[in-house]
């Protein structure tokens, strides 16, 4: 709390309402509006455009400058010098691990990679052609049935074990979704492989053919996991916090996060973006699609463009574009037609008055789809991979909330329905 105060004068009220102001480490000050309800008023902020719903020390975004910090460290430096599991440790525990702590953490994750054999039976209940995100919602929620009675939310060690189990098992479940859709047998995790290589191996090896993990691909996969690991109070993280605020089982809360992520305005944008690039198909059609995106009578939007918080280039998009260059060069596909369409589209939009005026820049999902496709991952799995990456962010936020005294999340409303009336 600062000494600064805000005073709200309302027509008909004799006295101004005094509101306290809090300052974070960095970022805008926050006006505490909680006294308003005692005076008979609520604030109204659909989409939470100006509302901080919690206090958090995990991730900071300066959308105007295009800055993303995890526990204070810039994403560009983390992507360059760290790796996904180290970032998981940092997000959850709040500090970088020492060499011993890192080794112990990696071993813990490896120890938890297998899922209970019963889980494999759930899959048979799903249609083979079901969207893998639909299956993920179900099987991740089902994990609550294995870890409920023995999870004490007030115990930090239990919460850390929950987080480790989730980080370890989510790639296994994601790969099982893919294998199920292909009609191929599930591949067990291989604990001799690093996190990203193990995921690629579970996706692409079969009992009849080994899959040799290309180190450039493994690095690209690890980068994708890192770039999607956390993004402060986005829709899915806020969903996990809201579900968790009631004391619900954490695996069920993560399943809630997966549902919120699925939509094309959020995590589903990577799938929608690749579908869009395929629909455009050729550089010659870019102008037509830019015109459609600007037409208010056309619901079409440029997928992978724009962000609620970034009003500058998404720093993750810059790293992703570099990764895209590396992967395509490794494959000898630098002239990939979709990459060319993406490049031309980006340039056309960035030079267009509509996108300049609305500060719409490419976001992380603009290039991630091209990388994932180059790794051989089908489009329908893109958002699942986002969910794998974001699990650490979700559970770190859940842990931060649960470890402090907190109230159940309970927004208010502006009621516009009928006033009280009698039945005829
Ligand atoms: N193409 C065309 N116009 C756009 C776009 C776009 N991609 N994004 C925003 N606009 C326009 C929008 O029509 C509106 O115009 P006006 O003021 O004339 O009504 C203005 O820009 C502001 O947009 P908004 O929808 O009010 O902004 P928002 O903060 O509510 O939505 C967004 C943010 C990300 C949902 C939106 O930019 C969008 O739909 N982008 C495409 C989907 C996408 O790429 N999502 C991934 C986000 S990054 C990954 C993640 O964190 O989930």
CSV table of C-alpha atoms and ligand atoms in Angstrom, one decimal:
chain,number,residue,atom,x,y,z
A,1,UNK,CA,0.0,0.0,0.0
A,2,UNK,CA,1.2,3.5,-0.8
A,3,UNK,CA,0.3,6.8,1.0
A,4,UNK,CA,-1.5,7.8,-2.3
A,5,UNK,CA,-5.3,7.8,-2.2
A,6,UNK,CA,-8.0,8.1,-4.8
A,7,UNK,CA,-11.2,9.9,-4.0
A,8,UNK,CA,-14.4,9.0,-5.8
A,9,UNK,CA,-17.3,11.5,-5.8
A,10,UNK,CA,-20.7,10.2,-6.8
A,11,UNK,CA,-23.8,12.3,-7.5
A,12,UNK,CA,-26.1,12.2,-4.5
A,13,UNK,CA,-23.4,11.1,-2.0
A,14,UNK,CA,-22.3,13.8,0.4
A,15,UNK,CA,-18.9,12.5,1.1
A,16,UNK,CA,-16.2,11.3,-1.3
A,17,UNK,CA,-15.3,7.6,-1.0
A,18,UNK,CA,-11.6,7.2,-0.1
A,19,UNK,CA,-9.8,4.4,-2.0
A,20,UNK,CA,-6.3,3.2,-1.2
A,21,UNK,CA,-3.7,2.8,-3.9
A,22,UNK,CA,-1.2,0.0,-4.0
A,23,UNK,CA,2.1,0.0,-6.0
A,24,UNK,CA,3.6,-3.2,-7.4
A,25,UNK,CA,7.4,-3.6,-7.9
A,26,UNK,CA,6.8,-2.4,-11.5
A,27,UNK,CA,3.7,-1.7,-13.5
A,28,UNK,CA,0.7,0.5,-13.0
A,29,UNK,CA,-0.6,1.4,-9.5
A,30,UNK,CA,-3.8,-0.4,-8.5
A,31,UNK,CA,-6.8,1.3,-6.9
A,32,UNK,CA,-8.5,-0.8,-4.2
A,33,UNK,CA,-12.2,-0.6,-5.0
A,34,UNK,CA,-13.3,-3.1,-2.4
A,35,UNK,CA,-14.9,-0.3,-0.1
A,36,UNK,CA,-17.4,0.5,-2.9
A,37,UNK,CA,-19.7,-2.4,-2.2
A,38,UNK,CA,-20.3,-1.1,1.4
A,39,UNK,CA,-21.5,2.1,-0.2
A,40,UNK,CA,-23.9,0.3,-2.5
A,41,UNK,CA,-21.8,0.4,-5.7
A,42,UNK,CA,-19.9,-2.2,-7.9
A,43,UNK,CA,-17.3,-1.5,-10.5
A,44,UNK,CA,-18.1,-2.6,-14.1
A,45,UNK,CA,-15.3,-3.9,-16.3
A,46,UNK,CA,-16.3,-6.5,-18.8
A,47,UNK,CA,-13.4,-8.6,-20.0
A,48,UNK,CA,-11.3,-7.3,-17.0
A,49,UNK,CA,-9.7,-4.7,-19.1
A,50,UNK,CA,-8.8,-2.5,-16.1
A,51,UNK,CA,-9.2,-4.9,-13.2
A,52,UNK,CA,-6.4,-6.6,-11.3
A,53,UNK,CA,-8.0,-9.7,-9.7
A,54,UNK,CA,-5.1,-10.8,-7.6
A,55,UNK,CA,-1.6,-10.0,-6.4
A,56,UNK,CA,1.1,-12.1,-8.0
A,57,UNK,CA,4.9,-12.3,-8.1
A,58,UNK,CA,5.3,-14.8,-11.0
A,59,UNK,CA,5.2,-13.0,-14.4
A,60,UNK,CA,5.2,-9.4,-15.5
A,61,UNK,CA,4.3,-8.0,-18.9
A,62,UNK,CA,4.8,-4.5,-20.1
A,63,UNK,CA,2.5,-4.6,-23.1
A,64,UNK,CA,3.5,-1.2,-24.3
A,65,UNK,CA,7.2,-2.0,-24.5
A,66,UNK,CA,6.8,-5.6,-25.4
A,67,UNK,CA,8.5,-6.9,-22.3
A,68,UNK,CA,7.9,-10.3,-20.6
A,69,UNK,CA,9.6,-11.2,-17.4
A,70,UNK,CA,9.4,-14.5,-15.4
A,71,UNK,CA,10.3,-13.9,-11.8
A,72,UNK,CA,12.2,-10.9,-13.2
A,73,UNK,CA,14.1,-12.6,-15.9
A,74,UNK,CA,13.4,-11.5,-19.6
A,75,UNK,CA,12.0,-14.3,-21.8
A,76,UNK,CA,14.6,-13.7,-24.4
A,77,UNK,CA,17.4,-14.5,-21.9
A,78,UNK,CA,15.6,-17.5,-20.6
A,79,UNK,CA,15.0,-18.9,-24.1
A,80,UNK,CA,18.6,-18.4,-24.9
A,81,UNK,CA,20.3,-19.6,-21.8
A,82,UNK,CA,17.9,-21.8,-19.9
A,83,UNK,CA,15.6,-24.7,-20.7
A,84,UNK,CA,12.0,-25.7,-20.0
A,85,UNK,CA,12.4,-27.7,-16.8
A,86,UNK,CA,14.6,-25.0,-15.3
A,87,UNK,CA,11.9,-22.5,-16.2
A,88,UNK,CA,9.3,-24.7,-14.5
A,89,UNK,CA,11.4,-24.7,-11.4
A,90,UNK,CA,11.8,-20.9,-11.5
A,91,UNK,CA,8.1,-20.3,-12.0
A,92,UNK,CA,7.0,-22.7,-9.3
A,93,UNK,CA,9.7,-22.1,-6.6
A,94,UNK,CA,10.5,-18.4,-7.4
A,95,UNK,CA,14.2,-18.8,-7.9
A,96,UNK,CA,16.6,-20.4,-10.3
A,97,UNK,CA,17.8,-23.8,-9.1
A,98,UNK,CA,21.4,-24.6,-8.2
A,99,UNK,CA,23.0,-27.4,-10.2
A,100,UNK,CA,22.0,-30.0,-7.5
A,101,UNK,CA,18.5,-28.6,-7.3
A,102,UNK,CA,18.1,-28.8,-11.0
A,103,UNK,CA,19.3,-32.4,-11.2
A,104,UNK,CA,17.0,-33.4,-8.4
A,105,UNK,CA,14.1,-31.6,-10.0
A,106,UNK,CA,14.7,-33.3,-13.4
A,107,UNK,CA,14.9,-36.7,-11.6
A,108,UNK,CA,11.6,-36.0,-9.8
A,109,UNK,CA,9.9,-35.1,-13.1
A,110,UNK,CA,11.3,-38.3,-14.7
A,111,UNK,CA,10.1,-40.4,-11.8
A,112,UNK,CA,6.5,-39.2,-12.4
A,113,UNK,CA,6.2,-39.5,-16.2
A,114,UNK,CA,4.1,-42.7,-16.4
A,115,UNK,CA,0.4,-42.4,-15.9
A,116,UNK,CA,-1.7,-45.0,-14.0
A,117,UNK,CA,-2.4,-47.9,-16.3
A,118,UNK,CA,-6.2,-47.4,-15.6
A,119,UNK,CA,-5.9,-44.1,-17.4
A,120,UNK,CA,-5.2,-45.8,-20.7
A,121,UNK,CA,-8.7,-47.4,-20.5
A,122,UNK,CA,-10.5,-44.0,-20.5
A,123,UNK,CA,-9.4,-43.4,-24.0
A,124,UNK,CA,-11.5,-46.2,-25.4
A,125,UNK,CA,-14.6,-44.1,-24.4
A,126,UNK,CA,-13.7,-41.3,-26.8
A,127,UNK,CA,-14.4,-41.3,-30.5
A,128,UNK,CA,-11.3,-41.8,-32.6
A,129,UNK,CA,-11.9,-38.6,-34.5
A,130,UNK,CA,-12.6,-36.5,-31.3
A,131,UNK,CA,-10.6,-33.3,-31.1
A,132,UNK,CA,-7.6,-34.0,-28.9
A,133,UNK,CA,-8.4,-31.0,-26.7
A,134,UNK,CA,-11.8,-32.6,-25.9
A,135,UNK,CA,-9.9,-35.8,-24.8
A,136,UNK,CA,-7.4,-33.7,-22.8
A,137,UNK,CA,-10.2,-32.0,-20.8
A,138,UNK,CA,-11.5,-35.4,-19.9
A,139,UNK,CA,-8.4,-37.3,-19.1
A,140,UNK,CA,-6.7,-34.5,-17.2
A,141,UNK,CA,-9.8,-34.0,-15.1
A,142,UNK,CA,-9.9,-37.8,-14.5
A,143,UNK,CA,-6.5,-37.6,-12.8
A,144,UNK,CA,-8.4,-36.0,-9.9
A,145,UNK,CA,-9.8,-39.5,-9.3
A,146,UNK,CA,-6.3,-40.9,-8.6
A,147,UNK,CA,-5.0,-38.1,-6.4
A,148,UNK,CA,-7.8,-36.7,-4.3
A,149,UNK,CA,-7.9,-38.1,-0.8
A,150,UNK,CA,-4.1,-38.0,-0.4
A,151,UNK,CA,-3.7,-34.3,-1.6
A,152,UNK,CA,-3.5,-31.9,1.3
A,153,UNK,CA,-3.9,-28.4,-0.1
A,154,UNK,CA,-2.5,-26.8,3.0
A,155,UNK,CA,0.8,-28.8,2.7
A,156,UNK,CA,3.5,-27.2,0.6
A,157,UNK,CA,5.2,-30.6,-0.1
A,158,UNK,CA,1.9,-32.1,-1.4
A,159,UNK,CA,1.4,-29.0,-3.6
A,160,UNK,CA,4.9,-29.4,-5.0
A,161,UNK,CA,4.3,-33.1,-5.7
A,162,UNK,CA,1.0,-32.2,-7.5
A,163,UNK,CA,2.9,-29.7,-9.6
A,164,UNK,CA,5.7,-32.2,-10.4
A,165,UNK,CA,3.1,-34.9,-11.3
A,166,UNK,CA,1.3,-32.6,-13.6
A,167,UNK,CA,4.4,-31.3,-15.4
A,168,UNK,CA,5.6,-34.9,-15.8
A,169,UNK,CA,2.4,-36.6,-16.9
A,170,UNK,CA,0.8,-34.0,-19.2
A,171,UNK,CA,3.2,-34.8,-22.1
A,172,UNK,CA,2.4,-38.5,-21.7
A,173,UNK,CA,-1.3,-37.8,-21.8
A,174,UNK,CA,-0.9,-35.4,-24.8
A,175,UNK,CA,1.0,-38.0,-26.8
A,176,UNK,CA,-1.6,-40.7,-25.8
A,177,UNK,CA,-4.3,-38.4,-27.3
A,178,UNK,CA,-2.3,-38.3,-30.6
A,179,UNK,CA,-1.6,-42.1,-30.6
A,180,UNK,CA,-5.3,-42.8,-30.0
A,181,UNK,CA,-6.4,-40.7,-32.9
A,182,UNK,CA,-3.9,-42.6,-35.1
A,183,UNK,CA,-5.0,-46.0,-33.9
A,184,UNK,CA,-1.4,-46.7,-32.8
A,185,UNK,CA,-0.3,-48.2,-29.5
A,186,UNK,CA,0.6,-45.8,-26.7
A,187,UNK,CA,4.4,-45.3,-26.2
A,188,UNK,CA,5.7,-45.3,-22.7
A,189,UNK,CA,7.9,-42.4,-21.6
A,190,UNK,CA,11.6,-43.0,-21.9
A,191,UNK,CA,13.3,-41.5,-18.8
A,192,UNK,CA,16.7,-41.5,-20.5
A,193,UNK,CA,15.6,-38.7,-22.8
A,194,UNK,CA,15.3,-35.0,-21.9
A,195,UNK,CA,11.7,-33.6,-21.5
A,196,UNK,CA,11.2,-32.4,-25.1
A,197,UNK,CA,12.9,-35.4,-26.7
A,198,UNK,CA,10.8,-37.7,-24.6
A,199,UNK,CA,7.6,-36.0,-25.8
A,200,UNK,CA,8.7,-36.3,-29.5
A,201,UNK,CA,9.6,-39.9,-28.9
A,202,UNK,CA,6.2,-40.7,-27.4
A,203,UNK,CA,4.5,-38.9,-30.3
A,204,UNK,CA,6.5,-40.5,-33.2
A,205,UNK,CA,8.1,-43.8,-32.2
A,206,UNK,CA,6.1,-47.1,-32.7
A,207,UNK,CA,6.8,-50.6,-31.5
A,208,UNK,CA,8.1,-51.4,-35.0
A,209,UNK,CA,10.2,-48.4,-35.6
A,210,UNK,CA,12.4,-46.3,-33.4
A,211,UNK,CA,12.3,-42.5,-33.7
A,212,UNK,CA,15.7,-40.8,-33.7
A,213,UNK,CA,15.2,-37.4,-32.1
A,214,UNK,CA,16.8,-34.6,-34.2
A,215,UNK,CA,18.5,-32.3,-31.6
A,216,UNK,CA,17.4,-29.2,-33.6
A,217,UNK,CA,13.8,-30.4,-33.3
A,218,UNK,CA,14.2,-31.2,-29.6
A,219,UNK,CA,15.6,-27.7,-29.0
A,220,UNK,CA,12.7,-26.1,-31.0
A,221,UNK,CA,10.2,-28.2,-29.0
A,222,UNK,CA,11.8,-27.1,-25.7
A,223,UNK,CA,11.6,-23.4,-26.9
A,224,UNK,CA,7.9,-23.8,-27.7
A,225,UNK,CA,7.3,-25.2,-24.3
A,226,UNK,CA,9.3,-22.3,-22.7
A,227,UNK,CA,7.6,-19.5,-24.7
A,228,UNK,CA,4.1,-20.7,-23.7
A,229,UNK,CA,4.9,-21.6,-20.0
A,230,UNK,CA,3.3,-18.6,-18.4
A,231,UNK,CA,1.6,-15.3,-19.3
A,232,UNK,CA,0.2,-13.9,-16.0
A,233,UNK,CA,-3.6,-13.5,-15.6
A,234,UNK,CA,-4.8,-14.7,-19.0
A,235,UNK,CA,-8.2,-16.4,-19.5
A,236,UNK,CA,-7.0,-19.9,-18.7
A,237,UNK,CA,-4.8,-19.0,-15.7
A,238,UNK,CA,-7.6,-16.8,-14.3
A,239,UNK,CA,-10.0,-19.8,-14.8
A,240,UNK,CA,-7.6,-22.1,-12.9
A,241,UNK,CA,-7.4,-19.5,-10.1
A,242,UNK,CA,-11.2,-19.1,-9.9
A,243,UNK,CA,-11.8,-22.8,-9.9
A,244,UNK,CA,-9.0,-23.3,-7.3
A,245,UNK,CA,-10.3,-20.4,-5.1
A,246,UNK,CA,-13.2,-22.7,-4.0
A,247,UNK,CA,-10.7,-25.3,-2.7
A,248,UNK,CA,-11.3,-27.7,-5.7
A,249,UNK,CA,-9.0,-30.6,-6.6
A,250,UNK,CA,-6.0,-29.1,-8.5
A,251,UNK,CA,-6.1,-31.7,-11.3
A,252,UNK,CA,-9.8,-30.7,-11.9
A,253,UNK,CA,-8.7,-27.0,-11.8
A,254,UNK,CA,-6.1,-27.7,-14.6
A,255,UNK,CA,-8.8,-29.4,-16.6
A,256,UNK,CA,-10.8,-26.1,-16.3
A,257,UNK,CA,-7.8,-24.2,-17.5
A,258,UNK,CA,-7.6,-26.5,-20.6
A,259,UNK,CA,-11.2,-25.8,-21.5
A,260,UNK,CA,-10.5,-22.0,-21.3
A,261,UNK,CA,-7.4,-22.4,-23.4
A,262,UNK,CA,-9.1,-24.2,-26.2
A,263,UNK,CA,-10.9,-21.2,-27.8
A,264,UNK,CA,-9.4,-19.5,-30.9
A,265,UNK,CA,-9.1,-16.2,-29.1
A,266,UNK,CA,-6.7,-17.8,-26.7
A,267,UNK,CA,-4.6,-21.1,-27.1
A,268,UNK,CA,-6.7,-22.2,-30.1
A,269,UNK,CA,-5.1,-19.4,-32.1
A,270,UNK,CA,-2.1,-21.5,-33.2
A,271,UNK,CA,-4.4,-24.1,-34.8
A,272,UNK,CA,-6.6,-21.3,-36.3
A,273,UNK,CA,-3.5,-19.5,-37.6
A,274,UNK,CA,-2.1,-22.4,-39.4
A,275,UNK,CA,-5.5,-23.2,-40.9
A,276,UNK,CA,-5.7,-19.5,-42.0
A,277,UNK,CA,-2.2,-19.7,-43.6
A,278,UNK,CA,-3.3,-22.8,-45.5
A,279,UNK,CA,-6.5,-21.2,-46.6
A,280,UNK,CA,-4.6,-18.2,-47.9
A,281,UNK,CA,-2.2,-20.7,-49.6
A,282,UNK,CA,-0.3,-18.2,-51.8
A,283,UNK,CA,1.4,-14.9,-51.4
A,284,UNK,CA,-0.8,-13.4,-54.1
A,285,UNK,CA,-3.9,-13.8,-51.8
A,286,UNK,CA,-2.4,-11.9,-48.8
A,287,UNK,CA,-4.0,-8.5,-49.7
A,288,UNK,CA,-7.4,-10.1,-50.0
A,289,UNK,CA,-7.2,-11.5,-46.5
A,290,UNK,CA,-5.8,-8.3,-45.0
A,291,UNK,CA,-8.8,-6.5,-46.5
A,292,UNK,CA,-11.2,-9.1,-45.0
A,293,UNK,CA,-9.6,-8.7,-41.5
A,294,UNK,CA,-10.3,-4.9,-41.7
A,295,UNK,CA,-13.9,-5.3,-42.9
A,296,UNK,CA,-16.3,-4.8,-40.0
A,297,UNK,CA,-19.0,-6.8,-41.8
A,298,UNK,CA,-16.7,-9.8,-42.0
A,299,UNK,CA,-16.1,-11.8,-38.8
A,300,UNK,CA,-12.7,-12.9,-40.1
A,301,UNK,CA,-9.7,-11.8,-38.0
A,302,UNK,CA,-6.0,-12.3,-38.7
A,303,UNK,CA,-5.2,-15.2,-36.4
A,304,UNK,CA,-1.9,-14.8,-34.6
A,305,UNK,CA,-2.3,-11.0,-34.6
A,306,UNK,CA,-3.2,-8.7,-31.7
A,307,UNK,CA,-3.2,-9.2,-28.0
A,308,UNK,CA,-5.1,-7.8,-25.0
A,309,UNK,CA,-1.9,-6.7,-23.3
A,310,UNK,CA,0.8,-6.3,-26.0
A,311,UNK,CA,0.5,-3.1,-27.9
A,312,UNK,CA,3.9,-3.7,-29.3
A,313,UNK,CA,5.5,-6.8,-30.8
A,314,UNK,CA,5.0,-9.9,-28.6
A,315,UNK,CA,8.6,-10.7,-27.5
A,316,UNK,CA,7.8,-14.4,-27.8
A,317,UNK,CA,7.0,-13.9,-31.5
A,318,UNK,CA,10.5,-12.7,-32.1
A,319,UNK,CA,12.1,-15.7,-30.5
A,320,UNK,CA,9.6,-18.0,-32.3
A,321,UNK,CA,10.4,-16.5,-35.6
A,322,UNK,CA,14.1,-17.2,-35.0
A,323,UNK,CA,13.3,-20.8,-34.1
A,324,UNK,CA,11.2,-21.1,-37.2
A,325,UNK,CA,14.2,-20.0,-39.3
A,326,UNK,CA,16.4,-22.5,-37.6
A,327,UNK,CA,14.0,-25.5,-38.0
A,328,UNK,CA,13.2,-24.7,-41.7
A,329,UNK,CA,17.0,-24.3,-42.5
A,330,UNK,CA,17.7,-27.6,-40.8
A,331,UNK,CA,15.1,-29.2,-43.0
A,332,UNK,CA,16.3,-27.4,-46.1
A,333,UNK,CA,12.8,-25.8,-46.4
A,334,UNK,CA,13.6,-22.1,-46.0
A,335,UNK,CA,11.4,-21.5,-49.0
A,336,UNK,CA,8.4,-23.3,-47.3
A,337,UNK,CA,5.3,-21.8,-49.0
A,338,UNK,CA,3.4,-21.3,-45.8
A,339,UNK,CA,6.4,-19.5,-44.2
A,340,UNK,CA,6.5,-17.2,-47.3
A,341,UNK,CA,2.8,-16.5,-46.9
A,342,UNK,CA,3.3,-15.8,-43.2
A,343,UNK,CA,6.2,-13.4,-43.9
A,344,UNK,CA,4.3,-11.5,-46.6
A,345,UNK,CA,1.2,-11.3,-44.3
A,346,UNK,CA,3.2,-10.0,-41.4
A,347,UNK,CA,4.8,-7.3,-43.6
A,348,UNK,CA,1.5,-6.3,-45.2
A,349,UNK,CA,-0.3,-6.0,-41.8
A,350,UNK,CA,2.5,-4.2,-40.1
A,351,UNK,CA,2.5,-1.6,-42.9
A,352,UNK,CA,-1.3,-1.2,-42.9
A,353,UNK,CA,-2.9,1.8,-41.3
A,354,UNK,CA,-5.7,-0.3,-39.6
A,355,UNK,CA,-3.2,-2.5,-37.8
A,356,UNK,CA,-0.8,0.4,-37.0
A,357,UNK,CA,-3.6,2.5,-35.5
A,358,UNK,CA,-5.0,-0.4,-33.4
A,359,UNK,CA,-1.5,-1.5,-32.4
A,360,UNK,CA,-2.0,-5.1,-33.7
A,361,UNK,CA,1.3,-7.0,-33.9
A,362,UNK,CA,2.1,-10.7,-34.5
A,363,UNK,CA,1.8,-12.7,-31.3
A,364,UNK,CA,3.5,-16.0,-30.2
A,365,UNK,CA,1.0,-18.1,-32.2
A,366,UNK,CA,1.8,-16.5,-35.6
A,367,UNK,CA,5.0,-18.5,-36.1
A,368,UNK,CA,4.5,-21.4,-33.6
A,369,UNK,CA,2.2,-23.3,-36.0
A,370,UNK,CA,4.8,-23.3,-38.8
A,371,UNK,CA,7.4,-24.7,-36.4
A,372,UNK,CA,5.1,-27.4,-35.0
A,373,UNK,CA,4.1,-28.4,-38.6
A,374,UNK,CA,7.7,-28.7,-39.6
A,375,UNK,CA,8.3,-31.0,-36.6
A,376,UNK,CA,5.6,-33.2,-38.0
A,377,UNK,CA,2.9,-32.3,-35.4
A,378,UNK,CA,-0.7,-32.3,-36.8
A,379,UNK,CA,-2.6,-29.1,-36.6
A,380,UNK,CA,-5.2,-30.5,-34.2
A,381,UNK,CA,-2.4,-31.1,-31.6
A,382,UNK,CA,-1.2,-27.5,-31.6
A,383,UNK,CA,-3.4,-26.3,-28.7
A,384,UNK,CA,-2.7,-29.5,-26.8
A,385,UNK,CA,1.0,-28.6,-26.9
A,386,UNK,CA,0.1,-25.1,-25.6
A,387,UNK,CA,-1.7,-26.9,-22.7
A,388,UNK,CA,1.3,-29.0,-22.0
A,389,UNK,CA,3.5,-25.9,-21.8
A,390,UNK,CA,1.1,-23.8,-19.8
A,391,UNK,CA,0.5,-26.4,-17.1
A,392,UNK,CA,3.4,-25.1,-15.1
A,393,UNK,CA,2.1,-21.6,-15.3
A,394,UNK,CA,-1.4,-22.7,-14.2
A,395,UNK,CA,-0.2,-24.8,-11.3
A,396,UNK,CA,2.3,-22.1,-10.1
A,397,UNK,CA,-0.5,-19.5,-10.0
A,398,UNK,CA,-2.7,-22.0,-8.2
A,399,UNK,CA,0.0,-22.7,-5.7
A,400,UNK,CA,0.7,-19.0,-5.2
A,401,UNK,CA,-3.0,-18.4,-4.4
A,402,UNK,CA,-3.5,-21.5,-2.3
A,403,UNK,CA,-0.4,-20.9,-0.1
A,404,UNK,CA,-1.8,-17.5,1.1
A,405,UNK,CA,-5.1,-16.7,2.8
A,406,UNK,CA,-7.5,-16.0,-0.1
A,407,UNK,CA,-11.2,-15.6,-0.6
A,408,UNK,CA,-13.4,-17.5,-3.1
A,409,UNK,CA,-13.5,-15.6,-6.4
A,410,UNK,CA,-17.0,-14.2,-6.8
A,411,UNK,CA,-17.6,-11.4,-9.4
A,412,UNK,CA,-20.7,-9.2,-9.1
A,413,UNK,CA,-23.0,-8.1,-11.9
A,414,UNK,CA,-25.0,-5.3,-13.4
A,415,UNK,CA,-28.5,-7.0,-13.4
A,416,UNK,CA,-30.5,-6.1,-16.5
A,417,UNK,CA,-33.3,-8.7,-16.2
A,418,UNK,CA,-36.9,-8.3,-15.1
A,419,UNK,CA,-37.6,-6.7,-11.8
A,420,UNK,CA,-39.6,-8.8,-9.3
A,421,UNK,CA,-43.0,-9.8,-10.7
A,422,UNK,CA,-45.7,-12.2,-9.8
A,423,UNK,CA,-46.7,-15.3,-11.8
A,424,UNK,CA,-50.0,-14.8,-13.7
B,1,LIG,N1,-7.6,-9.0,-36.8
B,1,LIG,C1,-8.3,-7.9,-37.2
B,1,LIG,N2,-8.7,-7.0,-36.2
B,1,LIG,C2,-8.4,-7.2,-35.0
B,1,LIG,C3,-7.6,-8.3,-34.5
B,1,LIG,C4,-7.2,-9.3,-35.6
B,1,LIG,N3,-6.5,-10.3,-35.2
B,1,LIG,N4,-7.4,-8.3,-33.2
B,1,LIG,C5,-8.1,-7.2,-32.8
B,1,LIG,N5,-8.7,-6.6,-33.8
B,1,LIG,C6,-9.4,-5.3,-33.8
B,1,LIG,C7,-10.8,-5.5,-33.2
B,1,LIG,O1,-11.7,-5.8,-34.3
B,1,LIG,C8,-11.1,-4.2,-32.5
B,1,LIG,O2,-11.4,-3.3,-33.5
B,1,LIG,P1,-12.5,-2.1,-33.1
B,1,LIG,O3,-11.8,-1.3,-32.0
B,1,LIG,O4,-12.6,-1.3,-34.4
B,1,LIG,O5,-13.8,-2.8,-32.7
B,1,LIG,C9,-9.7,-3.8,-31.9
B,1,LIG,O6,-8.8,-4.5,-32.8
B,1,LIG,C10,-9.5,-4.3,-30.5
B,1,LIG,O7,-9.7,-5.7,-30.5
B,1,LIG,P2,-10.5,-6.5,-29.3
B,1,LIG,O8,-11.1,-7.7,-29.8
B,1,LIG,O9,-11.4,-5.5,-28.6
B,1,LIG,O10,-9.2,-6.7,-28.3
B,1,LIG,P3,-9.2,-7.8,-27.2
B,1,LIG,O11,-8.1,-7.4,-26.3
B,1,LIG,O12,-10.5,-8.0,-26.6
B,1,LIG,O13,-8.7,-9.2,-27.9
B,1,LIG,C11,-7.4,-10.9,-29.0
B,1,LIG,C12,-7.4,-9.6,-28.0
B,1,LIG,C13,-6.1,-11.6,-28.9
B,1,LIG,C14,-8.5,-11.9,-28.6
B,1,LIG,C15,-7.7,-10.4,-30.4
B,1,LIG,O14,-6.6,-9.5,-30.8
B,1,LIG,C16,-7.8,-11.5,-31.4
B,1,LIG,O15,-8.9,-12.0,-31.6
B,1,LIG,N6,-6.7,-11.9,-32.1
B,1,LIG,C17,-6.7,-13.1,-33.0
B,1,LIG,C18,-6.6,-14.4,-32.1
B,1,LIG,C19,-5.2,-14.6,-31.5
B,1,LIG,O16,-4.2,-14.5,-32.2
B,1,LIG,N7,-5.2,-15.0,-30.3
B,1,LIG,C20,-3.9,-15.4,-29.6
B,1,LIG,C21,-3.5,-14.4,-28.5
B,1,LIG,S1,-1.8,-14.8,-28.0
B,1,LIG,C22,-1.9,-16.4,-27.3
B,1,LIG,C23,-2.5,-16.4,-26.0
B,1,LIG,O17,-2.0,-15.7,-25.0
B,1,LIG,O18,-3.6,-17.0,-25.8
